[in-house]
């Protein structure tokens, strides 16, 4: 069953609003994460641990 023109416009408006809301939320959360020193330390620690776990390729092999 196809949507009426009004239902289609309402659906599109709701979807665009949802996308914009999620974009703003993501921006706020990312910005707060950048400003939080504890979060930055955790990220740096995780990156360091991952680098140490990566296999090393030596030129001698």
mmCIF file of N, CA and C in Angstrom, residues 6-59:
data_model
loop_
_atom_site.group_PDB
_atom_site.id
_atom_site.type_symbol
_atom_site.label_atom_id
_atom_site.label_comp_id
_atom_site.label_asym_id
_atom_site.label_seq_id
_atom_site.Cartn_x
_atom_site.Cartn_y
_atom_site.Cartn_z
ATOM 1 N N UNK A 6 0.930 13.299 1.734
ATOM 2 C CA UNK A 6 1.114 13.882 3.067
ATOM 3 C C UNK A 6 1.915 12.935 3.958
ATOM 4 N N UNK A 7 1.611 11.646 3.900
ATOM 5 C CA UNK A 7 2.348 10.675 4.705
ATOM 6 C C UNK A 7 3.811 10.604 4.276
ATOM 7 N N UNK A 8 4.043 10.688 2.977
ATOM 8 C CA UNK A 8 5.414 10.661 2.479
ATOM 9 C C UNK A 8 6.195 11.871 2.978
ATOM 10 N N UNK A 9 5.599 13.046 2.896
ATOM 11 C CA UNK A 9 6.271 14.258 3.371
ATOM 12 C C UNK A 9 6.534 14.193 4.873
ATOM 13 N N UNK A 10 5.565 13.695 5.619
ATOM 14 C CA UNK A 10 5.745 13.559 7.072
ATOM 15 C C UNK A 10 6.872 12.574 7.376
ATOM 16 N N UNK A 11 6.891 11.455 6.670
ATOM 17 C CA UNK A 11 7.930 10.449 6.867
ATOM 18 C C UNK A 11 9.314 11.037 6.573
ATOM 19 N N UNK A 12 9.440 11.733 5.461
ATOM 20 C CA UNK A 12 10.725 12.339 5.091
ATOM 21 C C UNK A 12 11.134 13.386 6.128
ATOM 22 N N UNK A 13 10.197 14.203 6.574
ATOM 23 C CA UNK A 13 10.510 15.227 7.574
ATOM 24 C C UNK A 13 10.981 14.594 8.883
ATOM 25 N N UNK A 14 10.333 13.523 9.301
ATOM 26 C CA UNK A 14 10.734 12.833 10.531
ATOM 27 C C UNK A 14 12.121 12.221 10.371
ATOM 28 N N UNK A 15 12.386 11.614 9.227
ATOM 29 C CA UNK A 15 13.700 11.003 8.993
ATOM 30 C C UNK A 15 14.808 12.059 8.973
ATOM 31 N N UNK A 16 14.570 13.170 8.306
ATOM 32 C CA UNK A 16 15.567 14.241 8.272
ATOM 33 C C UNK A 16 15.786 14.796 9.676
ATOM 34 N N UNK A 17 14.728 14.987 10.430
ATOM 35 C CA UNK A 17 14.857 15.451 11.809
ATOM 36 C C UNK A 17 15.641 14.473 12.668
ATOM 37 N N UNK A 18 15.385 13.200 12.493
ATOM 38 C CA UNK A 18 16.109 12.174 13.241
ATOM 39 C C UNK A 18 17.591 12.183 12.888
ATOM 40 N N UNK A 19 17.902 12.291 11.617
ATOM 41 C CA UNK A 19 19.296 12.327 11.187
ATOM 42 C C UNK A 19 20.004 13.552 11.751
ATOM 43 N N UNK A 20 19.352 14.697 11.695
ATOM 44 C CA UNK A 20 19.962 15.914 12.246
ATOM 45 C C UNK A 20 20.171 15.806 13.757
ATOM 46 N N UNK A 21 19.189 15.250 14.451
ATOM 47 C CA UNK A 21 19.307 15.083 15.895
ATOM 48 C C UNK A 21 20.463 14.152 16.248
ATOM 49 N N UNK A 22 20.578 13.048 15.542
ATOM 50 C CA UNK A 22 21.678 12.115 15.800
ATOM 51 C C UNK A 22 23.029 12.735 15.464
ATOM 52 N N UNK A 23 23.082 13.551 14.426
ATOM 53 C CA UNK A 23 24.329 14.233 14.073
ATOM 54 C C UNK A 23 24.758 15.200 15.168
ATOM 55 N N UNK A 24 23.809 15.952 15.686
ATOM 56 C CA UNK A 24 24.121 16.894 16.767
ATOM 57 C C UNK A 24 24.564 16.130 18.012
ATOM 58 N N UNK A 25 23.868 15.059 18.341
ATOM 59 C CA UNK A 25 24.239 14.253 19.511
ATOM 60 C C UNK A 25 25.647 13.699 19.359
ATOM 61 N N UNK A 26 25.971 13.169 18.187
ATOM 62 C CA UNK A 26 27.311 12.626 17.957
ATOM 63 C C UNK A 26 28.366 13.719 18.083
ATOM 64 N N UNK A 27 28.076 14.890 17.553
ATOM 65 C CA UNK A 27 29.022 16.008 17.641
ATOM 66 C C UNK A 27 29.258 16.405 19.090
ATOM 67 N N UNK A 28 28.210 16.484 19.867
ATOM 68 C CA UNK A 28 28.349 16.851 21.283
ATOM 69 C C UNK A 28 29.153 15.793 22.038
ATOM 70 N N UNK A 29 28.846 14.531 21.813
ATOM 71 C CA UNK A 29 29.561 13.470 22.518
ATOM 72 C C UNK A 29 31.037 13.424 22.130
ATOM 73 N N UNK A 30 31.335 13.605 20.846
ATOM 74 C CA UNK A 30 32.727 13.606 20.397
ATOM 75 C C UNK A 30 33.468 14.801 20.979
ATOM 76 N N UNK A 31 32.845 15.952 20.967
ATOM 77 C CA UNK A 31 33.484 17.153 21.506
ATOM 78 C C UNK A 31 33.761 17.000 22.992
ATOM 79 N N UNK A 32 32.817 16.454 23.718
ATOM 80 C CA UNK A 32 33.037 16.241 25.161
ATOM 81 C C UNK A 32 34.138 15.226 25.399
ATOM 82 N N UNK A 33 34.232 14.220 24.560
ATOM 83 C CA UNK A 33 35.297 13.226 24.690
ATOM 84 C C UNK A 33 36.663 13.829 24.459
ATOM 85 N N UNK A 34 36.758 14.741 23.485
ATOM 86 C CA UNK A 34 38.033 15.405 23.226
ATOM 87 C C UNK A 34 38.441 16.282 24.391
ATOM 88 N N UNK A 35 37.477 16.863 25.072
ATOM 89 C CA UNK A 35 37.774 17.786 26.160
ATOM 90 C C UNK A 35 38.027 17.062 27.482
ATOM 91 N N UNK A 36 37.707 15.786 27.557
ATOM 92 C CA UNK A 36 37.835 15.027 28.798
ATOM 93 C C UNK A 36 39.215 14.360 28.847
ATOM 94 N N UNK A 37 40.047 14.795 29.808
ATOM 95 C CA UNK A 37 41.404 14.262 29.918
ATOM 96 C C UNK A 37 41.423 12.778 30.255
ATOM 97 N N UNK A 38 40.494 12.313 31.086
ATOM 98 C CA UNK A 38 40.448 10.891 31.435
ATOM 99 C C UNK A 38 40.163 10.028 30.211
ATOM 100 N N UNK A 39 39.235 10.474 29.389
ATOM 101 C CA UNK A 39 38.910 9.730 28.169
ATOM 102 C C UNK A 39 40.117 9.710 27.243
ATOM 103 N N UNK A 40 40.806 10.827 27.120
ATOM 104 C CA UNK A 40 41.986 10.885 26.256
ATOM 105 C C UNK A 40 43.082 9.944 26.743
ATOM 106 N N UNK A 41 43.280 9.873 28.052
ATOM 107 C CA UNK A 41 44.282 8.947 28.596
ATOM 108 C C UNK A 41 43.906 7.505 28.303
ATOM 109 N N UNK A 42 42.626 7.175 28.443
ATOM 110 C CA UNK A 42 42.173 5.813 28.155
ATOM 111 C C UNK A 42 42.385 5.460 26.686
ATOM 112 N N UNK A 43 42.071 6.395 25.801
ATOM 113 C CA UNK A 43 42.252 6.154 24.367
ATOM 114 C C UNK A 43 43.732 5.957 24.046
ATOM 115 N N UNK A 44 44.587 6.802 24.602
ATOM 116 C CA UNK A 44 46.024 6.676 24.358
ATOM 117 C C UNK A 44 46.559 5.352 24.894
ATOM 118 N N UNK A 45 46.065 4.932 26.060
ATOM 119 C CA UNK A 45 46.499 3.662 26.631
ATOM 120 C C UNK A 45 46.064 2.491 25.736
ATOM 121 N N UNK A 46 44.837 2.531 25.247
ATOM 122 C CA UNK A 46 44.355 1.472 24.366
ATOM 123 C C UNK A 46 45.154 1.432 23.067
ATOM 124 N N UNK A 47 45.481 2.590 22.510
ATOM 125 C CA UNK A 47 46.276 2.638 21.290
ATOM 126 C C UNK A 47 47.665 2.069 21.522
ATOM 127 N N UNK A 48 48.268 2.401 22.653
ATOM 128 C CA UNK A 48 49.587 1.879 22.979
ATOM 129 C C UNK A 48 49.553 0.364 23.127
ATOM 130 N N UNK A 49 48.537 -0.153 23.813
ATOM 131 C CA UNK A 49 48.409 -1.600 23.985
ATOM 132 C C UNK A 49 48.223 -2.304 22.643
ATOM 133 N N UNK A 50 47.433 -1.737 21.764
ATOM 134 C CA UNK A 50 47.213 -2.349 20.438
ATOM 135 C C UNK A 50 48.495 -2.342 19.618
ATOM 136 N N UNK A 51 49.248 -1.253 19.693
ATOM 137 C CA UNK A 51 50.516 -1.201 18.952
ATOM 138 C C UNK A 51 51.492 -2.257 19.459
ATOM 139 N N UNK A 52 51.510 -2.464 20.766
ATOM 140 C CA UNK A 52 52.422 -3.453 21.340
ATOM 141 C C UNK A 52 52.009 -4.870 20.975
ATOM 142 N N UNK A 53 50.725 -5.102 20.768
ATOM 143 C CA UNK A 53 50.239 -6.441 20.438
ATOM 144 C C UNK A 53 50.388 -6.760 18.954
ATOM 145 N N UNK A 54 50.625 -5.759 18.138
ATOM 146 C CA UNK A 54 50.737 -5.985 16.706
ATOM 147 C C UNK A 54 52.009 -6.768 16.400
ATOM 148 N N UNK A 55 51.949 -7.690 15.451
ATOM 149 C CA UNK A 55 53.167 -8.444 15.108
ATOM 150 C C UNK A 55 54.186 -7.515 14.444
ATOM 151 N N UNK A 56 55.427 -7.770 14.743
ATOM 152 C CA UNK A 56 56.507 -6.956 14.188
ATOM 153 C C UNK A 56 57.079 -7.672 12.958
ATOM 154 N N UNK A 57 57.338 -6.918 11.943
ATOM 155 C CA UNK A 57 57.987 -7.438 10.754
ATOM 156 C C UNK A 57 59.414 -6.919 10.741
ATOM 157 N N UNK A 58 60.338 -7.816 10.836
ATOM 158 C CA UNK A 58 61.732 -7.380 10.839
ATOM 159 C C UNK A 58 62.313 -7.558 9.433
ATOM 160 N N UNK A 59 63.210 -6.679 9.005
ATOM 161 C CA UNK A 59 63.782 -6.783 7.667
ATOM 162 C C UNK A 59 64.710 -7.977 7.521
#
